[in-house]
Coordinates of C-alpha atoms and ligand atoms in Angstrom, one line a residue:
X1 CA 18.3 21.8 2.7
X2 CA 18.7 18.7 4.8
X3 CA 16.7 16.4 2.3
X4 CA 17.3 13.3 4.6
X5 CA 14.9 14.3 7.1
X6 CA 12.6 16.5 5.4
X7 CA 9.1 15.7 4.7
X8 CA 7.0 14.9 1.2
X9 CA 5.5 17.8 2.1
X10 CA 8.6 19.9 2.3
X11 CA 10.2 18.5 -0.4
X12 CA 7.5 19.4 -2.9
X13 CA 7.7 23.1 -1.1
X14 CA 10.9 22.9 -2.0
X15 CA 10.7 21.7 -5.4
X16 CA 7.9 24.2 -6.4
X17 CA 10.1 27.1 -5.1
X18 CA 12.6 25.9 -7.1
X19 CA 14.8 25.8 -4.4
X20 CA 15.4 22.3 -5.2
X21 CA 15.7 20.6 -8.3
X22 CA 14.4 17.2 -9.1
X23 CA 17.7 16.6 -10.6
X24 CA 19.6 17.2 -8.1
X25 CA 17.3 15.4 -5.6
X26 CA 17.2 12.2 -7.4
X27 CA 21.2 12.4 -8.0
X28 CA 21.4 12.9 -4.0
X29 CA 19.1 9.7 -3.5
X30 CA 21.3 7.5 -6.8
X31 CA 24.7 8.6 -5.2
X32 CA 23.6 7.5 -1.4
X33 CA 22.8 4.3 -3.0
X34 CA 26.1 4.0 -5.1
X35 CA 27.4 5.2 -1.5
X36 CA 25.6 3.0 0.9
X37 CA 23.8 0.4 -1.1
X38 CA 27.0 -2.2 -1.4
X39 CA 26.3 -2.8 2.3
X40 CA 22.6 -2.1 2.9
X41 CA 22.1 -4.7 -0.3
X42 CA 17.8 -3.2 -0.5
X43 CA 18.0 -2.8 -4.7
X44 CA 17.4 -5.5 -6.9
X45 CA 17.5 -2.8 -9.5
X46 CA 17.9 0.7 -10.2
X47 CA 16.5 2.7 -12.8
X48 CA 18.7 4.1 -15.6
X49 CA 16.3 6.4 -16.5
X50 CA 16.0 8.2 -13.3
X51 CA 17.9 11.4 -14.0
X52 CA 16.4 11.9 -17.3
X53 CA 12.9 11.3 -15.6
X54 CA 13.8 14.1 -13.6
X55 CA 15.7 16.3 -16.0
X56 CA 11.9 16.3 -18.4
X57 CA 9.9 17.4 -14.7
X58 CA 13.0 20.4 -14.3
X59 CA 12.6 21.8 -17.7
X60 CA 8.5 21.5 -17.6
X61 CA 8.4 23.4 -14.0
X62 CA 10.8 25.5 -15.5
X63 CA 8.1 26.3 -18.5
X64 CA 5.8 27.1 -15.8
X65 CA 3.9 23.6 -17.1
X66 CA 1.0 22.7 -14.4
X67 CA 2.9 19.3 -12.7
X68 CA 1.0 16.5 -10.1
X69 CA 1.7 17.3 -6.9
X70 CA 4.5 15.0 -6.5
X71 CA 6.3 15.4 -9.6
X72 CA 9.7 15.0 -9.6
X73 CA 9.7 13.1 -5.8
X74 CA 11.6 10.2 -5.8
X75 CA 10.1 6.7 -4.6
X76 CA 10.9 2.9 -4.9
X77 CA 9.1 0.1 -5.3
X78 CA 9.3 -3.4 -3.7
X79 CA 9.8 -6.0 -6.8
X80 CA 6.7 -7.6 -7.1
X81 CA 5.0 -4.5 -8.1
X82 CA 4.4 -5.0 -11.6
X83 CA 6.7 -2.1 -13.5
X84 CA 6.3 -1.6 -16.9
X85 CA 10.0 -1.9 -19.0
X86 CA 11.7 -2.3 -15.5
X87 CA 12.6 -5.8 -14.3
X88 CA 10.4 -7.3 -11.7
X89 CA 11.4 -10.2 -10.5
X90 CA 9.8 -11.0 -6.7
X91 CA 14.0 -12.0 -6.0
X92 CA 13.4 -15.0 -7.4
X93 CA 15.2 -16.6 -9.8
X94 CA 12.3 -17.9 -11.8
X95 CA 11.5 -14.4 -12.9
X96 CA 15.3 -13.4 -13.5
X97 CA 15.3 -11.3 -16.2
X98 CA 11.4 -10.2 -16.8
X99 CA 10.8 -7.3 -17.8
X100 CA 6.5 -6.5 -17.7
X101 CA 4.6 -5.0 -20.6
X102 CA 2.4 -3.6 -18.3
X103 CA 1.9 -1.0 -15.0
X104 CA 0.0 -2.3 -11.8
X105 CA -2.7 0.1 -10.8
X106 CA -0.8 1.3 -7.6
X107 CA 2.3 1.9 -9.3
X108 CA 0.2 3.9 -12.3
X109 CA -1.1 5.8 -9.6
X110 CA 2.0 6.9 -8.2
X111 CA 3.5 7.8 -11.4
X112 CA 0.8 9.9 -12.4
X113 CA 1.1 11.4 -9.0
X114 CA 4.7 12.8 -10.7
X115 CA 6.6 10.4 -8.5
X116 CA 9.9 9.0 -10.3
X117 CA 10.9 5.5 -9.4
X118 CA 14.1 5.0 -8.3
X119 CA 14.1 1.7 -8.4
X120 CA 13.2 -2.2 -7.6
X121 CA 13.4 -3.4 -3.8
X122 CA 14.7 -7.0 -2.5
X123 CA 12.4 -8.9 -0.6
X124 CA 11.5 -12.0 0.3
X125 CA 11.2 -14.5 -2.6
X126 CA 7.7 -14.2 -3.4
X127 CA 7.0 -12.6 -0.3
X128 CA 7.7 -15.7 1.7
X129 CA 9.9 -15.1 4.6
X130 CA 10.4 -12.4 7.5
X131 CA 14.2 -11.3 6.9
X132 CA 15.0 -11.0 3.2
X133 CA 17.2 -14.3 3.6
X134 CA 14.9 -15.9 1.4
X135 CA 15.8 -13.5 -1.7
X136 CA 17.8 -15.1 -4.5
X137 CA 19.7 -11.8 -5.1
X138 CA 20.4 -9.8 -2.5
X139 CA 20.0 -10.3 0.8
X140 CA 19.2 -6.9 2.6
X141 CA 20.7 -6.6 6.1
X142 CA 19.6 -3.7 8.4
X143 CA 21.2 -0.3 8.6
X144 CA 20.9 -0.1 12.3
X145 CA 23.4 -3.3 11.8
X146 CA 24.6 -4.9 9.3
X147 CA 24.8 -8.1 10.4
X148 CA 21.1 -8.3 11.4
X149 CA 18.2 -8.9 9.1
X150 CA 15.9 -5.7 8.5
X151 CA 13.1 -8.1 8.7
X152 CA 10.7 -9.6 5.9
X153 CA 8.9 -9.6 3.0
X154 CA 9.8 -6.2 2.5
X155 CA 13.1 -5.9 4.2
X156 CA 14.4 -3.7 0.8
X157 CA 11.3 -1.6 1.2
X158 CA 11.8 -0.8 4.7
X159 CA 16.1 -0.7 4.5
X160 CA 15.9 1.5 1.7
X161 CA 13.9 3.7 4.1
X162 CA 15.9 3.4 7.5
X163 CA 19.5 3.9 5.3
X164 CA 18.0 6.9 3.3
X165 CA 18.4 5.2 0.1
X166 CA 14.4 6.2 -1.0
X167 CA 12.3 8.9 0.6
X168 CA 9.1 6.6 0.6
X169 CA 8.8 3.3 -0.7
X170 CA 5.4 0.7 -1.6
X171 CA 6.2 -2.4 0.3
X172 CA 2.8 -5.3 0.3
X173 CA 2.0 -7.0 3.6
X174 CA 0.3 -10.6 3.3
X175 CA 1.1 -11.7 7.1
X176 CA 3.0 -8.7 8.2
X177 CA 5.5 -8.2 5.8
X178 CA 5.0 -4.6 5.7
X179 CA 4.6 -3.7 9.9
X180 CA 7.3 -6.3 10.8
X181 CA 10.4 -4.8 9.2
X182 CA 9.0 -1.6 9.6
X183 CA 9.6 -2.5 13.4
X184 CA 12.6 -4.0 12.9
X185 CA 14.4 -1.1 10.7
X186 CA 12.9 1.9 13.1
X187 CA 10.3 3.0 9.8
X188 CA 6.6 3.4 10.0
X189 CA 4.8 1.2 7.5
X190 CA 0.9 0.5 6.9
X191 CA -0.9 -2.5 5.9
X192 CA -4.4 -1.0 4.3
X193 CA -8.2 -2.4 4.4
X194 CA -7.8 -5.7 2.4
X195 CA -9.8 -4.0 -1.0
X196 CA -8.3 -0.3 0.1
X197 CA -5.3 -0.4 -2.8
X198 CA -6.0 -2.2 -5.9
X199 CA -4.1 -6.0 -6.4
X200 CA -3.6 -5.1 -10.1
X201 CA -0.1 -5.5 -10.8
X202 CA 0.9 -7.0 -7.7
X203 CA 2.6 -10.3 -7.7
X204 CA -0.1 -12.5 -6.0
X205 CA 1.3 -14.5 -3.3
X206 CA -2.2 -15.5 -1.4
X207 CA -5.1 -13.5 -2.6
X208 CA -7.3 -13.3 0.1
X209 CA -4.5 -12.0 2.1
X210 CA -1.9 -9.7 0.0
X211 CA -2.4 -5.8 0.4
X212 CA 0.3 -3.1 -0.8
X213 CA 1.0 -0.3 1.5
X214 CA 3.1 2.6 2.1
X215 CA 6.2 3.0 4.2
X216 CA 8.7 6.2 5.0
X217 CA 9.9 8.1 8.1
X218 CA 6.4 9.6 9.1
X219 CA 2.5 9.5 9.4
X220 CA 2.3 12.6 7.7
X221 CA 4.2 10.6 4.5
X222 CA 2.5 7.6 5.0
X223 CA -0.8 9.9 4.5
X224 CA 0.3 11.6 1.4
X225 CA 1.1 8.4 -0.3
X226 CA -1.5 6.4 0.8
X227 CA -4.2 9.2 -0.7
X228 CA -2.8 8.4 -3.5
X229 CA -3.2 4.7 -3.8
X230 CA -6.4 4.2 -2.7
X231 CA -9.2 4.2 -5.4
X232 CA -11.4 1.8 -6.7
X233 CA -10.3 -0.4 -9.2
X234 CA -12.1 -2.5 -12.0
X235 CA -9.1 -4.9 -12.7
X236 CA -9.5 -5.9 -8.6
X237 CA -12.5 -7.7 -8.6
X238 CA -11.8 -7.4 -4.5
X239 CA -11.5 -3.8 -4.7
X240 CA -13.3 -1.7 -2.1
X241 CA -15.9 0.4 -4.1
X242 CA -15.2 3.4 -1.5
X243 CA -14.5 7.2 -2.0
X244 CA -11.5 8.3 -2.3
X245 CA -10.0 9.9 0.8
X246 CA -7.1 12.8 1.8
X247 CA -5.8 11.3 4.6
X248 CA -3.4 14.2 5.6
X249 CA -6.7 15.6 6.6
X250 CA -6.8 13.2 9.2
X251 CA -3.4 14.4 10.7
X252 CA -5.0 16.4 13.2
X253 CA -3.0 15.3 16.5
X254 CA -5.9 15.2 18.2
X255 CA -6.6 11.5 20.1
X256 CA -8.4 12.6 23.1
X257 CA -10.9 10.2 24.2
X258 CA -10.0 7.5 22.0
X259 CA -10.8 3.3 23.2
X260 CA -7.6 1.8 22.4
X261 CA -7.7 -1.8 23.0
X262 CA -4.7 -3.7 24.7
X263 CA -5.4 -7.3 24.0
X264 CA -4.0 -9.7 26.7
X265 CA -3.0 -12.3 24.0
X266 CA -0.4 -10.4 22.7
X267 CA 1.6 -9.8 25.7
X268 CA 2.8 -13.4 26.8
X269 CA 5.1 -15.8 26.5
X270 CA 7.6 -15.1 24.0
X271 CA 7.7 -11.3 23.7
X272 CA 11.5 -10.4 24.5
X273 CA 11.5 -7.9 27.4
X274 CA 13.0 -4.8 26.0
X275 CA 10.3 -4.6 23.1
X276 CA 7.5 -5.5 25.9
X277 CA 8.6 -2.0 28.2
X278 CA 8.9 0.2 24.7
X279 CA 5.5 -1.1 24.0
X280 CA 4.5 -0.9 27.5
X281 CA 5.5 3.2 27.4
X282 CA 3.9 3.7 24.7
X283 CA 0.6 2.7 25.9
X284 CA 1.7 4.9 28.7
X285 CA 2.4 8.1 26.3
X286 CA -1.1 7.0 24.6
X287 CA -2.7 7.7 28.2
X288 CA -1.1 10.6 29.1
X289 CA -2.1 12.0 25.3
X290 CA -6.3 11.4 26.5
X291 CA -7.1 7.7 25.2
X292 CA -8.4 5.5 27.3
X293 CA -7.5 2.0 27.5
X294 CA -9.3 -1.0 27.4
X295 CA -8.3 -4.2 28.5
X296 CA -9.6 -6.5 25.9
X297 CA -9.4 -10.3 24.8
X298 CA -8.6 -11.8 20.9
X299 CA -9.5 -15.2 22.1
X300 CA -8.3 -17.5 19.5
X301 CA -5.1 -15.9 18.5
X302 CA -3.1 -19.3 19.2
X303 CA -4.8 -20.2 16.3
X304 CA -3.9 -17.7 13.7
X305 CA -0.4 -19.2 12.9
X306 CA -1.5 -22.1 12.0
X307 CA -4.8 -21.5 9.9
X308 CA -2.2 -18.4 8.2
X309 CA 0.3 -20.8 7.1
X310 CA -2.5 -22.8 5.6
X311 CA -4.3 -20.4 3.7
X312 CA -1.6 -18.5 2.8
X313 CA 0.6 -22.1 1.3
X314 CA -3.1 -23.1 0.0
X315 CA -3.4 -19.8 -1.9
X316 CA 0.6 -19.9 -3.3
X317 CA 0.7 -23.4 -4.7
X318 CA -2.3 -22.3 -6.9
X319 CA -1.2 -18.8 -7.4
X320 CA 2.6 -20.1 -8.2
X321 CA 0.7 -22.6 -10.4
X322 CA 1.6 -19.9 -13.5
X323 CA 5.2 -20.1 -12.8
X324 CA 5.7 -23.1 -15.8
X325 CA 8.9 -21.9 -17.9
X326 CA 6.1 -21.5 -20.6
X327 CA 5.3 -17.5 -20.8
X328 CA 7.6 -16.0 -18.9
X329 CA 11.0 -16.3 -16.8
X330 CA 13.2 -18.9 -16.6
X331 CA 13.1 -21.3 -18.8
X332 CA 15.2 -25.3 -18.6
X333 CA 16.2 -26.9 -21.2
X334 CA 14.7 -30.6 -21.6
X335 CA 13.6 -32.7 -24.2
X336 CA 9.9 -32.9 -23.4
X337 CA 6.8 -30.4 -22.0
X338 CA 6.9 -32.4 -18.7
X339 CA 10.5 -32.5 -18.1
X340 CA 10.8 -28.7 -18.8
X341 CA 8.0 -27.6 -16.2
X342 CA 9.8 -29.8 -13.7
X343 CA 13.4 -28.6 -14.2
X344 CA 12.3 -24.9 -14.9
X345 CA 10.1 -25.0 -11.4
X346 CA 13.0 -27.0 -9.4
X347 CA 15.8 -24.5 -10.6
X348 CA 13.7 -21.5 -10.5
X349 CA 12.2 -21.4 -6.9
X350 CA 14.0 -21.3 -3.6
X351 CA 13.7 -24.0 -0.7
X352 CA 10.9 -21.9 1.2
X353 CA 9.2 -20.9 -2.0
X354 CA 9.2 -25.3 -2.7
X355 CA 8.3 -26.3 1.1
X356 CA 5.3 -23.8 0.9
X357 CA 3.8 -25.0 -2.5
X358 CA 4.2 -28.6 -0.8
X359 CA 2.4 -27.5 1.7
X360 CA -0.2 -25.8 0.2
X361 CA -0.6 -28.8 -2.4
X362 CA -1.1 -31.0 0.7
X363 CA -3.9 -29.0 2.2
X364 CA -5.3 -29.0 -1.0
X365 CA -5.6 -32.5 -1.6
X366 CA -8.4 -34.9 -1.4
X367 CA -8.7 -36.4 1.6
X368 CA -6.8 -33.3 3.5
X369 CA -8.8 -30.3 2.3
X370 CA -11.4 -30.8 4.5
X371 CA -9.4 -31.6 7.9
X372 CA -7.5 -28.6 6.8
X373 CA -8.2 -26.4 4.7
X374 CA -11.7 -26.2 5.5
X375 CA -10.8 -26.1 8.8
X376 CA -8.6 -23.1 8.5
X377 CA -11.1 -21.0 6.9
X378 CA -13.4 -22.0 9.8
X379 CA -10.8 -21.2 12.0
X380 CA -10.5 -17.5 9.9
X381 CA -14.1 -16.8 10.8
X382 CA -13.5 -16.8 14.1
X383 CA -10.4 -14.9 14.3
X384 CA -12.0 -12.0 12.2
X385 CA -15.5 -12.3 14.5
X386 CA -12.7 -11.6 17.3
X387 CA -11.9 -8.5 15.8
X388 CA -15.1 -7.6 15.1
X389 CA -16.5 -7.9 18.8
X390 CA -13.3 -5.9 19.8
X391 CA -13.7 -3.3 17.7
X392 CA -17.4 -3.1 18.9
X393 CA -15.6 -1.7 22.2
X394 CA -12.6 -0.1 20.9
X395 CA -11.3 2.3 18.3
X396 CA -8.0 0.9 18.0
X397 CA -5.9 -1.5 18.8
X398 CA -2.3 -1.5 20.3
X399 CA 0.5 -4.5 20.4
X400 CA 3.9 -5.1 19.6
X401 CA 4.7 -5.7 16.2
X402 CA 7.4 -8.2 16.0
X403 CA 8.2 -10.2 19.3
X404 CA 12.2 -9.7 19.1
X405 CA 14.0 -7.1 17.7
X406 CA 16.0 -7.7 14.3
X407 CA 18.1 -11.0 14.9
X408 CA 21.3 -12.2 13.6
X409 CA 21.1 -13.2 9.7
X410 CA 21.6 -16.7 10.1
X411 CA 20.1 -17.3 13.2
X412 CA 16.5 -18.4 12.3
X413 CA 17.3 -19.8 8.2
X414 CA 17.6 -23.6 9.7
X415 CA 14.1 -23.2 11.6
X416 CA 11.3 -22.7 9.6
X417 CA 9.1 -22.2 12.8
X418 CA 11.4 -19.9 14.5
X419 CA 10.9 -17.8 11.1
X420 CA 7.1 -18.0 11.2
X421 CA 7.0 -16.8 14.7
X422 CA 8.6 -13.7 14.0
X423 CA 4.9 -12.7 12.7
X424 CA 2.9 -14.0 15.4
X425 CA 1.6 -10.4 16.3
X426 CA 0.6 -9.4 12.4
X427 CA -0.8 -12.1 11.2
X428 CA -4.2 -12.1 12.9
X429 CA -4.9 -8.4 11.1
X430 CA -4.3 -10.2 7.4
X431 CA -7.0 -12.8 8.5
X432 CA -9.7 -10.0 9.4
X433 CA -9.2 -7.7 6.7
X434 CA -8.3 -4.3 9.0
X435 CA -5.7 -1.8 8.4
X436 CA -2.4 -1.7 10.7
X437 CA 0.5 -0.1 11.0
X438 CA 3.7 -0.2 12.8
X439 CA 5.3 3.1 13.9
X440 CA 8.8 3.5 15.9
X441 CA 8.8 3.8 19.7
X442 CA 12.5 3.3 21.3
X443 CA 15.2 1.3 20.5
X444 CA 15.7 -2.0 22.7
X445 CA 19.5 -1.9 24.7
X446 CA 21.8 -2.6 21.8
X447 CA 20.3 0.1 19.9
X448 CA 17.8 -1.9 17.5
X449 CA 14.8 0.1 17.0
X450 CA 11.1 -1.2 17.9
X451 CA 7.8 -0.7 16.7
X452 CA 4.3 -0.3 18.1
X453 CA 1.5 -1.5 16.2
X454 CA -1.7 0.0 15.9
X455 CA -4.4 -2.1 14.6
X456 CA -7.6 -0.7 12.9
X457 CA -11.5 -1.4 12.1
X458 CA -12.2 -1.9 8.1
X459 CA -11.5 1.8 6.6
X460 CA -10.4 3.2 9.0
X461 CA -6.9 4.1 8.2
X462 CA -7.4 7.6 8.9
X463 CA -7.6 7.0 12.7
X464 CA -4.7 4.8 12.7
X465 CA -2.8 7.4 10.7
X466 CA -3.4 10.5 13.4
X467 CA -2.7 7.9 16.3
X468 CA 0.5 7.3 14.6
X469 CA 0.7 11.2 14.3
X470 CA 0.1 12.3 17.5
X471 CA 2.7 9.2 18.9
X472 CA 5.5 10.9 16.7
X473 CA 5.1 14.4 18.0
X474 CA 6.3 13.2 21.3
X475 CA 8.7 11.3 20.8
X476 CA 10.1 12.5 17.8
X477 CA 12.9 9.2 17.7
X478 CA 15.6 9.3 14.8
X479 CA 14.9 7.5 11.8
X480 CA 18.5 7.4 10.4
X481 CA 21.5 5.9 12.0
X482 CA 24.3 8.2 12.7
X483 CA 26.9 6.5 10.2
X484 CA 24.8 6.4 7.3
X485 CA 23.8 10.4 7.8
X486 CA 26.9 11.3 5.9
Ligands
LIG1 N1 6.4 -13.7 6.9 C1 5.1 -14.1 6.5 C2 5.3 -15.2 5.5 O1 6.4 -15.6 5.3 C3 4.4 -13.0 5.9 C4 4.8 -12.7 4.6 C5 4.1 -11.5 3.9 O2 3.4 -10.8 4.6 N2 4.2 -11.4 2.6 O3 4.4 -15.7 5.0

């Protein structure tokens, strides 16, 4: 069976027929990565115990043992999902070599789902950065080319995708790190409700802002994992106390009559003009599928980079507070308590990982917090009340979701700005709370693929998820380069 471009759907099919093996599908997805993963760089880690994992689901659906629907399906995780006896390190050097005595709830979820992990993703360090340069280990490039960036936080999550090295992956989007490498690596990828998927056993980066989400090769995958995510959770004091949903049920193909909002902002200055006429036809296919489209306004978007990168550096110096050589990862050598917080801290984190706690400290501080960070989080309530009016006359939203296709690696690591820019059109969501996605729609003229994101009221990922759908049937794009189909 052509595993590569099959479905979750059809590879359970497959599995429960016995057609397939788990065995033999986790070997396929461990020997692509022994194949392809040298230059694709997306594991941190990979797990040891895979094959025996799948060799115990084999002999129990050989017993005729009643298995979770997804037993025996490989997935991998993005590192800063809290794994249980398998490293997690958020590619940073200050957790090199922790291993967690605990699950996250997300990841416990998917396990009990049957799901065998395949292993840990590179990202980001601590989620900080928007092209996996910022990783202390490896530094994913993107399958489409190698010598581009696949895009950050979770460029691993989203390579390991594109290059066929994971079926599915959990990826966690704080300013876009989910949609914007989706986009750049030709994947779909969704950022949930903020309080959809439980924070427990997620590395916290800022609070208020993280969300884990799914990413693979379809809606219809994306709806199959995210089902099983989403629940309410008592260790997430944030967590949404809402029903559990089957989103595949959503998956109808049916968009007719839907508002989707086209907000001016987002099409200015700055948006390179190969991802501007993708984006543009896609709106275009949207029409021509029954929605009607609304021109609308997000009036303060200028201001959502700025009040992000204040929050979000507010909410890391405290959160990376922990980080102290004392109970877990690295610790220096030095004669005295101080001296060993300050060389464990200064050896441990990377330059962006420093330059944001900085930051954040400096927003923080008497005097500053209430220019700033007060500010910001007067600033926020605006940007969500935005939303909210919008979606008072929408049902969705639609945008780019990165300005540029994937860039050069290189190009941007001497220009912090430059970086931050790359999530100018996600970063807004985070800030409001909604649910978006980013889902292939052409590939700009050097054959980089481009995303278009669809942006969603609180809960309602389930709309998103059939607009996504009923996108996909058209166009039906390849989600796989050539050279790595072998
Ligand atoms: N690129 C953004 C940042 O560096 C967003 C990161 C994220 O969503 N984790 O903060």
């Amino acid at each position: 069976m052509d595993i590569l471009n099959s479905t979750l759907n059809t590879i359970t099919s497959a599995l429960e027929s016995k057609e397939l093996s788990s065995k033999e599908l986790v070997q396929f997805y461990l020997d692509r990565i022994d194949k392809y993963d040298g230059e694709i760089q997306a594991y941190n880690h990979v797990n040891e115990n895979a094959i025996k994992q799948a060799e115990l689901i084999d002999s129990k659906r050989t017993k005729g043992e009643k298995l979770p629907k997804f037993a025996g399906v490989p997935i991998a995780l993005k590192d800063l999902l809290i794994t249980g006896g398998m490293p997690t390190t958020c590619s940073s050097k200050i957790l090199e070599g922790f291993t967690p005595p605990f699950t996250g709830t997300a990841v416990k979820h998917v396990e009990d789902a049957g799901f065998i992990t395949l292993g840990k993703l590179s990202m980001d360090e601590f989620a900080m950065g928007s092209s996996n340069e910022n990783a202390a280990f490896k530094k994913t490039r993107n399958p489409w080319d190698t010598e581009k960036v696949p895009g950050g936080s979770s460029g691993g999550s989203a390579a390991a995708v594109a290059a066929g090295l994971a079926p599915v992956t959990l990826g966690s989007d704080t300013g876009g790190s989910i949609r914007q490498p989706a986009s750049l690596c030709g994947v779909i990828g969704m950022k949930p409700t903020y309080g959809r998927v439980s924070r427990f056993g997620l590395v916290a980066f800022a609070s208020s802002l993280d969300q884990i989400g799914p990413m693979g090769k379809s809606a219809s995958d994306l709806a199959s994992l995210l089902s099983i995510i989403v629940r309410h959770d008592v260790q997430d004091s944030t967590s949404a106390k809402v029903e559990q949903v089957d989103y595949t049920k959503a998956l109808t193909g049916d968009v007719k009559g839907l508002k989707l909002g086209v907000p001016k902002e987002y099409f200015q200055t700055g948006l390179a003009p190969d991802v501007k006429k993708a984006v543009d036809e896609a709106i275009k296919q949207y029409e021509k599928l029954g929605c009607e489209l609304v021109d609308i306004s997000l009036p303060h978007t200028d201001y959502a980079l700025a009040t992000y990168y204040i929050i979000a550096t507010a909410e890391a110096s405290s959160n990376l507070g922990r980080y102290d050589g004392v109970r877990y990862g690295r610790r220096a050598e030095a004669d005295n308590l101080r001296d060993m917080y300050y060389k464990s801290r200064t050896e441990g984190f990377g330059d962006e990982v420093k330059r944001r706690i900085m930051l954040g400290t400096y927003v923080l501080s008497a005097g500053y917090y209430d220019a700033y960070y007060i500010k910001a989080q007067k600033v926020r309530t605006l940007i969500k009340q935005d939303f909210v009016e919008a979606f008072k006359k929408v049902d969705a939203i639609i945008c780019p979701a990165s300005p540029t296709t994937a860039f050069k690696a290189g190009e941007k690591t001497s220009d912090p700005i430059q970086m931050y820019l790359s999530d100018i059109y996600t970063l807004s969501l985070n800030l409001f709370g909604g649910c978006g996605l980013s889902v292939p729609c052409g590939f700009d003229s050097d054959g980089m693929p481009i995303g278009v994101q669809l942006l969603g009221n609180y809960f309602e990922e389930g709309s998103i998820l059939n607009l996504a759908y009923a996108f996909e049937r058209e166009t039906n794009l390849p989600k796989i380069p050539q050279n790595l189909k072998g």
